[in-house]
Amino acid sequence: MSEYEVRLFQEDAAIVAIGEGLLARTLPREAWTHEAHLAACTWIVRDRPDIAPEDDMAAIISTYNEAVGGVNDDSQGYHETITQIYIAAVKAHLSEIESDTPLWQSVNTLLLSERGGRDLPLKFYSKERLFSVAARRNFIEPDLLELEYI
């Protein structure tokens, strides 16, 4: 498990603000935490049918990173394989909870679950494979465990 304390949400509005800030590229860089990534992804998957996460998140996150002074290169910024793993985890999580669950509760239960852990990708990938340039640039298949176990 991670040494970081999970920061939970108290209301839907905080999650919507993160998602809208991500899309508008106005979310402060320091607010783009692990929890914010999963909150925004959950909001997009659940409440934004106009966005196809598997196809659109690369551009959304990459342009956001650049707008707040970040870069997307071979060692930092957008990571395609990690993003696709968490999209799958969010979708699996949402498929197992009641559809009328408040957004903040949906996100919090995800964050407190194995699927929401910071180390989830390392369940499926060796560090060498996951942190390779190939995995950052394109989705690659896992080398430890099939993703059907998300």
Coordinates of N, CA, C and O in Angstrom, one line a residue:
M1 N 0.8 -1.2 0.0 CA 0.0 0.0 0.0 C 0.9 1.2 0.0 O 2.0 1.2 0.4
S2 N 0.3 2.3 -0.4 CA 1.0 3.6 -0.5 C 1.2 4.3 0.9 O 0.4 4.1 1.8
E3 N 2.2 5.1 1.0 CA 2.5 5.8 2.2 C 1.7 7.1 2.3 O 1.7 7.8 3.2
Y4 N 0.9 7.4 1.2 CA 0.2 8.6 1.1 C -1.2 8.4 1.7 O -1.8 7.4 1.5
E5 N -1.7 9.4 2.5 CA -3.0 9.4 3.0 C -4.0 9.8 1.9 O -3.8 10.8 1.2
V6 N -5.1 9.0 1.7 CA -6.1 9.3 0.7 C -6.9 10.5 1.1 O -7.4 10.6 2.2
R7 N -7.0 11.4 0.2 CA -7.8 12.6 0.4 C -9.2 12.4 -0.2 O -9.3 12.2 -1.4
L8 N -10.2 12.4 0.6 CA -11.6 12.1 0.2 C -12.4 13.3 -0.1 O -12.0 14.4 0.3
F9 N -13.5 13.2 -0.8 CA -14.3 14.3 -1.2 C -15.6 14.3 -0.4 O -16.1 13.3 0.1
Q10 N -16.1 15.5 -0.1 CA -17.3 15.7 0.7 C -18.5 16.1 -0.1 O -19.6 16.0 0.5
E11 N -18.3 16.4 -1.4 CA -19.5 16.8 -2.2 C -19.2 16.7 -3.7 O -18.0 16.7 -4.1
D12 N -20.2 16.5 -4.4 CA -20.1 16.4 -5.9 C -19.5 17.6 -6.5 O -18.7 17.5 -7.4
A13 N -19.8 18.8 -6.0 CA -19.4 20.0 -6.6 C -17.8 20.1 -6.7 O -17.3 20.6 -7.7
A14 N -17.1 19.6 -5.7 CA -15.7 19.6 -5.7 C -15.1 18.8 -6.8 O -14.1 19.1 -7.5
I15 N -15.8 17.7 -7.1 CA -15.3 16.8 -8.2 C -15.6 17.4 -9.5 O -14.8 17.4 -10.5
V16 N -16.8 18.0 -9.7 CA -17.2 18.6 -10.9 C -16.2 19.8 -11.2 O -15.8 20.0 -12.4
A17 N -15.9 20.5 -10.2 CA -14.9 21.6 -10.4 C -13.6 21.1 -10.9 O -12.9 21.8 -11.7
I18 N -13.1 20.0 -10.4 CA -11.9 19.4 -10.8 C -12.0 19.0 -12.3 O -11.1 19.3 -13.1
G19 N -13.1 18.3 -12.6 CA -13.3 17.9 -14.0 C -13.4 19.1 -15.0 O -12.8 19.1 -16.0
E20 N -14.2 20.1 -14.6 CA -14.3 21.2 -15.5 C -13.0 22.0 -15.6 O -12.7 22.5 -16.6
G21 N -12.3 22.1 -14.5 CA -11.0 22.8 -14.5 C -10.0 22.0 -15.4 O -9.2 22.7 -16.1
L22 N -10.0 20.7 -15.4 CA -9.2 19.9 -16.2 C -9.5 20.2 -17.7 O -8.6 20.5 -18.5
L23 N -10.8 20.2 -18.0 CA -11.2 20.4 -19.4 C -10.9 21.8 -19.9 O -10.5 22.0 -21.1
A24 N -11.1 22.8 -19.0 CA -10.8 24.2 -19.3 C -9.3 24.5 -19.2 O -8.9 25.6 -19.6
R25 N -8.5 23.6 -18.7 CA -7.1 23.8 -18.4 C -6.9 25.0 -17.5 O -5.9 25.7 -17.6
T26 N -7.8 25.1 -16.5 CA -7.6 26.1 -15.5 C -7.4 25.6 -14.1 O -7.2 26.4 -13.1
L27 N -7.5 24.3 -13.9 CA -7.2 23.6 -12.6 C -5.8 23.9 -12.2 O -4.9 23.7 -12.9
P28 N -5.6 24.5 -11.0 CA -4.2 24.7 -10.5 C -3.4 23.4 -10.5 O -3.9 22.4 -10.2
R29 N -2.2 23.6 -11.0 CA -1.3 22.4 -11.1 C -1.2 21.6 -9.8 O -1.2 20.3 -9.8
E30 N -1.1 22.3 -8.7 CA -1.0 21.6 -7.4 C -2.2 20.8 -7.0 O -2.2 19.9 -6.2
A31 N -3.4 21.1 -7.7 CA -4.6 20.4 -7.4 C -4.7 19.1 -8.2 O -5.6 18.3 -8.0
W32 N -3.8 18.9 -9.2 CA -3.9 17.7 -10.0 C -3.2 16.5 -9.4 O -2.1 16.1 -9.7
T33 N -3.8 16.0 -8.3 CA -3.3 14.9 -7.5 C -3.8 13.6 -8.1 O -4.7 13.5 -9.0
H34 N -3.4 12.5 -7.4 CA -3.9 11.2 -7.8 C -5.4 11.2 -7.6 O -6.1 10.7 -8.4
E35 N -5.9 11.7 -6.5 CA -7.3 11.7 -6.2 C -8.1 12.5 -7.3 O -9.1 12.1 -7.7
A36 N -7.5 13.6 -7.7 CA -8.1 14.5 -8.7 C -8.2 13.7 -10.0 O -9.2 13.9 -10.7
H37 N -7.1 13.0 -10.4 CA -7.1 12.2 -11.6 C -8.3 11.3 -11.6 O -9.1 11.2 -12.6
L38 N -8.5 10.5 -10.5 CA -9.5 9.5 -10.5 C -10.9 10.2 -10.3 O -11.9 9.7 -10.9
A39 N -11.0 11.3 -9.7 CA -12.3 12.0 -9.6 C -12.7 12.5 -10.9 O -13.8 12.3 -11.3
A40 N -11.8 13.2 -11.6 CA -12.1 13.7 -13.0 C -12.5 12.5 -13.9 O -13.4 12.7 -14.7
C41 N -11.7 11.5 -13.9 CA -12.0 10.3 -14.7 C -13.4 9.7 -14.4 O -14.2 9.4 -15.3
T42 N -13.7 9.6 -13.1 CA -15.1 9.1 -12.7 C -16.2 10.0 -13.3 O -17.2 9.6 -13.8
W43 N -16.0 11.3 -13.1 CA -17.0 12.3 -13.6 C -17.1 12.2 -15.1 O -18.2 12.2 -15.6
I44 N -16.0 12.1 -15.8 CA -16.1 12.0 -17.2 C -16.8 10.7 -17.7 O -17.7 10.8 -18.5
V45 N -16.4 9.6 -17.1 CA -17.0 8.3 -17.5 C -18.5 8.3 -17.2 O -19.3 7.9 -18.0
R46 N -18.8 8.8 -16.0 CA -20.2 8.7 -15.5 C -21.1 9.8 -16.1 O -22.3 9.5 -16.5
D47 N -20.6 11.0 -16.2 CA -21.5 12.2 -16.5 C -21.2 12.9 -17.8 O -21.9 13.9 -18.1
R48 N -20.2 12.5 -18.5 CA -19.9 13.2 -19.8 C -19.9 12.3 -21.0 O -18.8 11.9 -21.5
P49 N -21.1 11.9 -21.4 CA -21.2 11.0 -22.6 C -20.6 11.5 -23.9 O -20.3 10.8 -24.8
D50 N -20.4 12.8 -23.9 CA -19.8 13.5 -25.1 C -18.3 13.2 -25.1 O -17.6 13.6 -26.2
I51 N -17.7 12.6 -24.1 CA -16.2 12.4 -24.1 C -16.0 10.9 -24.1 O -16.6 10.2 -23.3
A52 N -15.2 10.4 -25.0 CA -14.8 9.0 -25.0 C -13.5 8.8 -24.3 O -12.4 9.1 -24.9
P53 N -13.5 8.4 -23.0 CA -12.2 8.5 -22.2 C -11.1 7.8 -22.9 O -9.9 8.3 -22.9
E54 N -11.3 6.6 -23.4 CA -10.2 5.8 -23.9 C -9.5 6.5 -25.1 O -8.3 6.4 -25.3
D55 N -10.3 7.3 -25.8 CA -9.8 8.0 -27.0 C -9.4 9.5 -26.7 O -8.4 10.0 -27.3
D56 N -10.1 10.1 -25.8 CA -9.9 11.5 -25.6 C -9.0 12.0 -24.4 O -8.6 13.1 -24.4
M57 N -8.8 11.1 -23.5 CA -8.0 11.5 -22.3 C -6.6 11.9 -22.6 O -6.0 12.8 -22.0
A58 N -6.0 11.3 -23.6 CA -4.6 11.7 -24.0 C -4.5 13.1 -24.3 O -3.7 13.9 -23.8
A59 N -5.4 13.6 -25.2 CA -5.4 15.0 -25.5 C -5.8 15.9 -24.4 O -5.2 17.0 -24.1
I60 N -6.8 15.5 -23.6 CA -7.3 16.3 -22.5 C -6.1 16.5 -21.4 O -5.8 17.6 -21.0
I61 N -5.5 15.4 -21.0 CA -4.5 15.5 -20.0 C -3.2 16.2 -20.6 O -2.6 17.0 -19.9
S62 N -2.8 15.8 -21.8 CA -1.6 16.4 -22.4 C -1.7 17.9 -22.5 O -0.8 18.7 -22.2
T63 N -2.8 18.4 -23.0 CA -3.0 19.8 -23.2 C -3.1 20.5 -21.8 O -2.6 21.6 -21.7
Y64 N -3.7 19.9 -20.9 CA -3.8 20.4 -19.5 C -2.4 20.6 -19.0 O -2.0 21.6 -18.5
N65 N -1.6 19.5 -19.1 CA -0.2 19.5 -18.6 C 0.5 20.7 -19.1 O 1.2 21.4 -18.4
E66 N 0.5 20.9 -20.4 CA 1.2 22.0 -21.1 C 0.7 23.3 -20.6 O 1.4 24.3 -20.4
A67 N -0.7 23.5 -20.4 CA -1.3 24.7 -20.0 C -0.8 25.2 -18.7 O -0.8 26.4 -18.4
V68 N -0.4 24.2 -17.8 CA 0.0 24.6 -16.5 C 1.5 24.5 -16.3 O 2.1 24.5 -15.2
G69 N 2.2 24.5 -17.5 CA 3.7 24.6 -17.4 C 4.4 23.3 -17.4 O 5.6 23.2 -17.3
G70 N 3.6 22.2 -17.6 CA 4.3 20.9 -17.6 C 4.7 20.5 -19.0 O 4.4 21.2 -20.0
V71 N 5.3 19.4 -19.1 CA 5.7 18.8 -20.4 C 5.3 17.4 -20.5 O 5.0 16.7 -19.5
N72 N 5.1 16.9 -21.7 CA 4.8 15.5 -22.0 C 5.9 15.0 -22.8 O 6.0 15.2 -24.0
D73 N 6.9 14.3 -22.2 CA 8.0 13.8 -22.9 C 8.2 12.3 -22.5 O 7.3 11.7 -21.9
D74 N 9.4 11.8 -22.8 CA 9.7 10.4 -22.5 C 9.8 10.0 -21.0 O 9.9 8.9 -20.7
S75 N 9.8 11.0 -20.1 CA 10.0 10.7 -18.7 C 9.0 11.4 -17.8 O 9.0 11.2 -16.6
Q76 N 8.2 12.3 -18.3 CA 7.2 13.0 -17.5 C 6.0 13.4 -18.2 O 6.0 13.4 -19.5
G77 N 4.9 13.7 -17.5 CA 3.7 14.1 -18.1 C 2.8 13.0 -18.4 O 2.8 11.9 -17.7
Y78 N 2.0 13.1 -19.5 CA 1.0 12.1 -19.8 C 1.6 10.7 -20.0 O 2.7 10.5 -20.6
H79 N 0.9 9.7 -19.5 CA 1.3 8.3 -19.5 C 0.2 7.5 -20.0 O -0.8 7.2 -19.3
E80 N 0.2 7.0 -21.3 CA -0.9 6.3 -21.9 C -1.3 5.0 -21.2 O -2.5 4.8 -20.9
T81 N -0.4 4.2 -20.8 CA -0.7 2.9 -20.2 C -1.4 3.1 -18.9 O -2.4 2.5 -18.6
I82 N -0.8 3.9 -18.0 CA -1.4 4.2 -16.7 C -2.8 4.8 -16.9 O -3.7 4.4 -16.1
T83 N -3.0 5.7 -17.8 CA -4.3 6.3 -18.0 C -5.3 5.2 -18.4 O -6.4 5.2 -17.8
Q84 N -4.9 4.4 -19.3 CA -5.9 3.3 -19.7 C -6.2 2.3 -18.6 O -7.4 1.9 -18.5
I85 N -5.3 2.0 -17.8 CA -5.5 1.1 -16.6 C -6.6 1.8 -15.7 O -7.5 1.1 -15.3
Y86 N -6.4 3.0 -15.4 CA -7.3 3.7 -14.5 C -8.7 3.9 -15.1 O -9.7 3.8 -14.4
I87 N -8.8 4.2 -16.4 CA -10.1 4.3 -17.0 C -10.8 2.9 -16.9 O -12.0 2.9 -16.5
A88 N -10.1 1.8 -17.1 CA -10.7 0.5 -17.0 C -11.1 0.3 -15.5 O -12.2 -0.3 -15.3
A89 N -10.3 0.7 -14.6 CA -10.6 0.5 -13.1 C -11.9 1.3 -12.8 O -12.8 0.9 -12.1
V90 N -11.9 2.6 -13.3 CA -13.1 3.4 -13.0 C -14.4 2.8 -13.6 O -15.4 2.7 -12.9
K91 N -14.3 2.3 -14.8 CA -15.5 1.7 -15.4 C -15.9 0.4 -14.7 O -17.1 0.2 -14.5
A92 N -14.9 -0.4 -14.3 CA -15.3 -1.6 -13.5 C -15.9 -1.2 -12.2 O -16.9 -1.8 -11.8
H93 N -15.4 -0.2 -11.5 CA -15.9 0.2 -10.3 C -17.4 0.7 -10.4 O -18.3 0.3 -9.7
L94 N -17.6 1.6 -11.4 CA -18.9 2.1 -11.6 C -19.9 1.0 -12.0 O -21.1 1.1 -11.7
S95 N -19.5 0.0 -12.7 CA -20.4 -1.1 -13.1 C -20.8 -1.9 -11.9 O -21.8 -2.7 -12.0
E96 N -20.2 -1.8 -10.7 CA -20.5 -2.6 -9.5 C -21.2 -1.8 -8.5 O -21.5 -2.4 -7.4
I97 N -21.5 -0.5 -8.7 CA -22.2 0.2 -7.7 C -23.5 0.7 -8.2 O -23.7 0.7 -9.5
E98 N -24.4 1.1 -7.4 CA -25.7 1.6 -7.8 C -25.5 2.9 -8.7 O -24.7 3.7 -8.3
S99 N -26.3 3.0 -9.7 CA -26.1 4.1 -10.6 C -26.5 5.4 -10.0 O -26.1 6.5 -10.5
D100 N -27.4 5.4 -8.9 CA -27.8 6.6 -8.3 C -26.9 7.0 -7.1 O -27.2 7.9 -6.4
T101 N -25.8 6.3 -6.9 CA -24.8 6.7 -5.9 C -24.3 8.1 -6.2 O -23.9 8.4 -7.3
P102 N -24.3 9.0 -5.2 CA -23.7 10.3 -5.4 C -22.3 10.2 -5.9 O -21.6 9.3 -5.5
L103 N -22.0 11.1 -6.8 CA -20.6 11.2 -7.4 C -19.5 11.1 -6.3 O -18.6 10.3 -6.4
W104 N -19.6 11.9 -5.3 CA -18.6 11.9 -4.2 C -18.4 10.6 -3.5 O -17.3 10.2 -3.3
Q105 N -19.5 9.9 -3.3 CA -19.4 8.6 -2.7 C -18.8 7.6 -3.7 O -18.0 6.7 -3.3
S106 N -19.2 7.7 -4.9 CA -18.6 6.8 -6.0 C -17.1 7.0 -6.0 O -16.4 6.0 -6.0
V107 N -16.6 8.2 -6.0 CA -15.2 8.5 -6.1 C -14.5 8.0 -4.8 O -13.5 7.4 -4.8
N108 N -15.1 8.3 -3.6 CA -14.5 7.9 -2.4 C -14.4 6.4 -2.2 O -13.3 5.9 -1.8
T109 N -15.4 5.7 -2.6 CA -15.3 4.2 -2.5 C -14.2 3.7 -3.5 O -13.5 2.7 -3.2
L110 N -14.1 4.3 -4.6 CA -13.0 3.9 -5.6 C -11.7 4.2 -4.9 O -10.8 3.3 -5.0
L111 N -11.5 5.4 -4.4 CA -10.2 5.8 -3.8 C -9.8 4.9 -2.7 O -8.6 4.6 -2.4
L112 N -10.8 4.3 -1.9 CA -10.5 3.5 -0.8 C -10.3 2.0 -1.2 O -10.0 1.2 -0.4
S113 N -10.5 1.7 -2.5 CA -10.5 0.3 -2.9 C -9.1 0.1 -3.6 O -8.3 1.0 -3.9
E114 N -8.8 -1.2 -3.8 CA -7.6 -1.6 -4.5 C -7.5 -0.9 -5.9 O -6.5 -0.5 -6.3
R115 N -8.7 -0.8 -6.6 CA -8.7 -0.2 -7.9 C -8.3 1.3 -7.9 O -7.8 1.8 -8.9
G116 N -8.5 1.9 -6.8 CA -8.1 3.3 -6.7 C -6.7 3.6 -6.1 O -6.3 4.7 -6.0
G117 N -6.0 2.5 -5.8 CA -4.7 2.7 -5.2 C -3.7 3.2 -6.2 O -3.7 3.0 -7.4
R118 N -2.7 4.0 -5.6 CA -1.6 4.5 -6.4 C -0.8 3.4 -7.1 O -0.2 3.7 -8.1
D119 N -0.8 2.3 -6.5 CA 0.1 1.2 -7.0 C -0.7 0.2 -7.8 O -0.1 -0.8 -8.2
L120 N -1.9 0.5 -8.2 CA -2.7 -0.5 -9.0 C -1.9 -0.9 -10.3 O -1.9 -2.1 -10.5
P121 N -1.3 -0.1 -11.0 CA -0.7 -0.5 -12.3 C 0.4 -1.6 -12.0 O 0.6 -2.4 -12.8
L122 N 1.1 -1.5 -10.9 CA 2.2 -2.4 -10.6 C 1.7 -3.8 -10.2 O 2.5 -4.7 -10.1
K123 N 0.4 -4.0 -10.1 CA -0.2 -5.3 -9.9 C -0.1 -6.0 -11.2 O -0.1 -7.3 -11.3
F124 N -0.2 -5.3 -12.3 CA -0.2 -5.9 -13.7 C 1.1 -5.8 -14.5 O 1.3 -6.6 -15.4
Y125 N 1.9 -4.8 -14.1 CA 3.2 -4.6 -14.8 C 4.4 -4.6 -13.9 O 4.3 -4.0 -12.8
S126 N 5.5 -5.0 -14.5 CA 6.8 -4.8 -13.8 C 7.1 -3.4 -13.9 O 6.6 -2.7 -14.8
K127 N 7.9 -2.9 -12.9 CA 8.3 -1.5 -13.0 C 9.0 -1.1 -14.3 O 8.8 -0.1 -14.9
E128 N 9.9 -2.1 -14.8 CA 10.6 -1.8 -16.0 C 9.7 -1.6 -17.2 O 9.9 -0.7 -18.0
R129 N 8.7 -2.5 -17.3 CA 7.7 -2.4 -18.4 C 6.8 -1.1 -18.3 O 6.6 -0.4 -19.2
L130 N 6.3 -0.9 -17.1 CA 5.3 0.2 -16.9 C 6.0 1.5 -17.1 O 5.4 2.4 -17.7
F131 N 7.2 1.7 -16.6 CA 7.9 3.0 -16.7 C 8.8 3.1 -17.9 O 9.6 4.0 -18.0
S132 N 8.5 2.3 -18.9 CA 9.3 2.4 -20.2 C 8.7 3.5 -21.0 O 7.5 3.9 -20.9
V133 N 9.5 4.0 -21.9 CA 9.0 5.0 -22.9 C 7.9 4.4 -23.7 O 6.9 5.1 -24.0
A134 N 7.9 3.2 -24.1 CA 6.9 2.6 -24.9 C 5.5 2.6 -24.2 O 4.5 2.9 -24.8
A135 N 5.5 2.3 -22.9 CA 4.3 2.3 -22.1 C 3.8 3.7 -21.9 O 2.6 4.0 -21.8
R136 N 4.7 4.7 -21.8 CA 4.3 6.1 -21.6 C 3.6 6.6 -22.9 O 2.6 7.3 -22.9
R137 N 4.1 6.2 -24.0 CA 3.7 6.8 -25.3 C 2.5 6.0 -25.9 O 1.6 6.6 -26.6
N138 N 2.4 4.7 -25.6 CA 1.3 3.9 -26.2 C 0.9 2.9 -25.1 O 1.7 2.5 -24.3
F139 N -0.4 2.4 -25.2 CA -0.8 1.4 -24.3 C 0.0 0.1 -24.7 O 0.0 -0.3 -25.9
I140 N 0.5 -0.6 -23.7 CA 1.1 -1.9 -23.9 C 0.5 -2.9 -22.9 O 0.0 -2.5 -21.9
E141 N 0.5 -4.1 -23.4 CA -0.1 -5.2 -22.6 C 0.8 -5.5 -21.3 O 2.0 -5.3 -21.3
P142 N 0.1 -5.9 -20.2 CA 0.9 -6.2 -19.0 C 1.7 -7.4 -19.1 O 1.5 -8.3 -20.0
D143 N 2.7 -7.5 -18.2 CA 3.6 -8.7 -18.2 C 3.4 -9.5 -16.9 O 4.1 -10.6 -16.8
L144 N 2.6 -9.1 -16.0 CA 2.4 -9.8 -14.7 C 1.1 -10.5 -14.6 O 1.0 -11.6 -14.1
L145 N 0.0 -9.7 -14.9 CA -1.3 -10.2 -14.7 C -2.2 -9.6 -15.8 O -2.1 -8.4 -16.1
E146 N -3.2 -10.4 -16.3 CA -4.1 -9.9 -17.3 C -5.0 -8.8 -16.7 O -5.4 -8.9 -15.6
L147 N -5.3 -7.8 -17.6 CA -6.1 -6.7 -17.1 C -7.6 -7.1 -16.8 O -8.3 -6.3 -16.2
E148 N -8.0 -8.3 -17.2 CA -9.3 -8.7 -16.9 C -9.6 -8.8 -15.4 O -10.7 -8.9 -15.0
Y149 N -8.5 -8.8 -14.6 CA -8.6 -8.9 -13.2 C -8.7 -7.5 -12.5 O -8.6 -7.4 -11.3
I150 N -8.9 -6.5 -13.3 CA -9.1 -5.1 -12.7 C -10.3 -5.1 -11.9 O -11.3 -5.5 -12.0

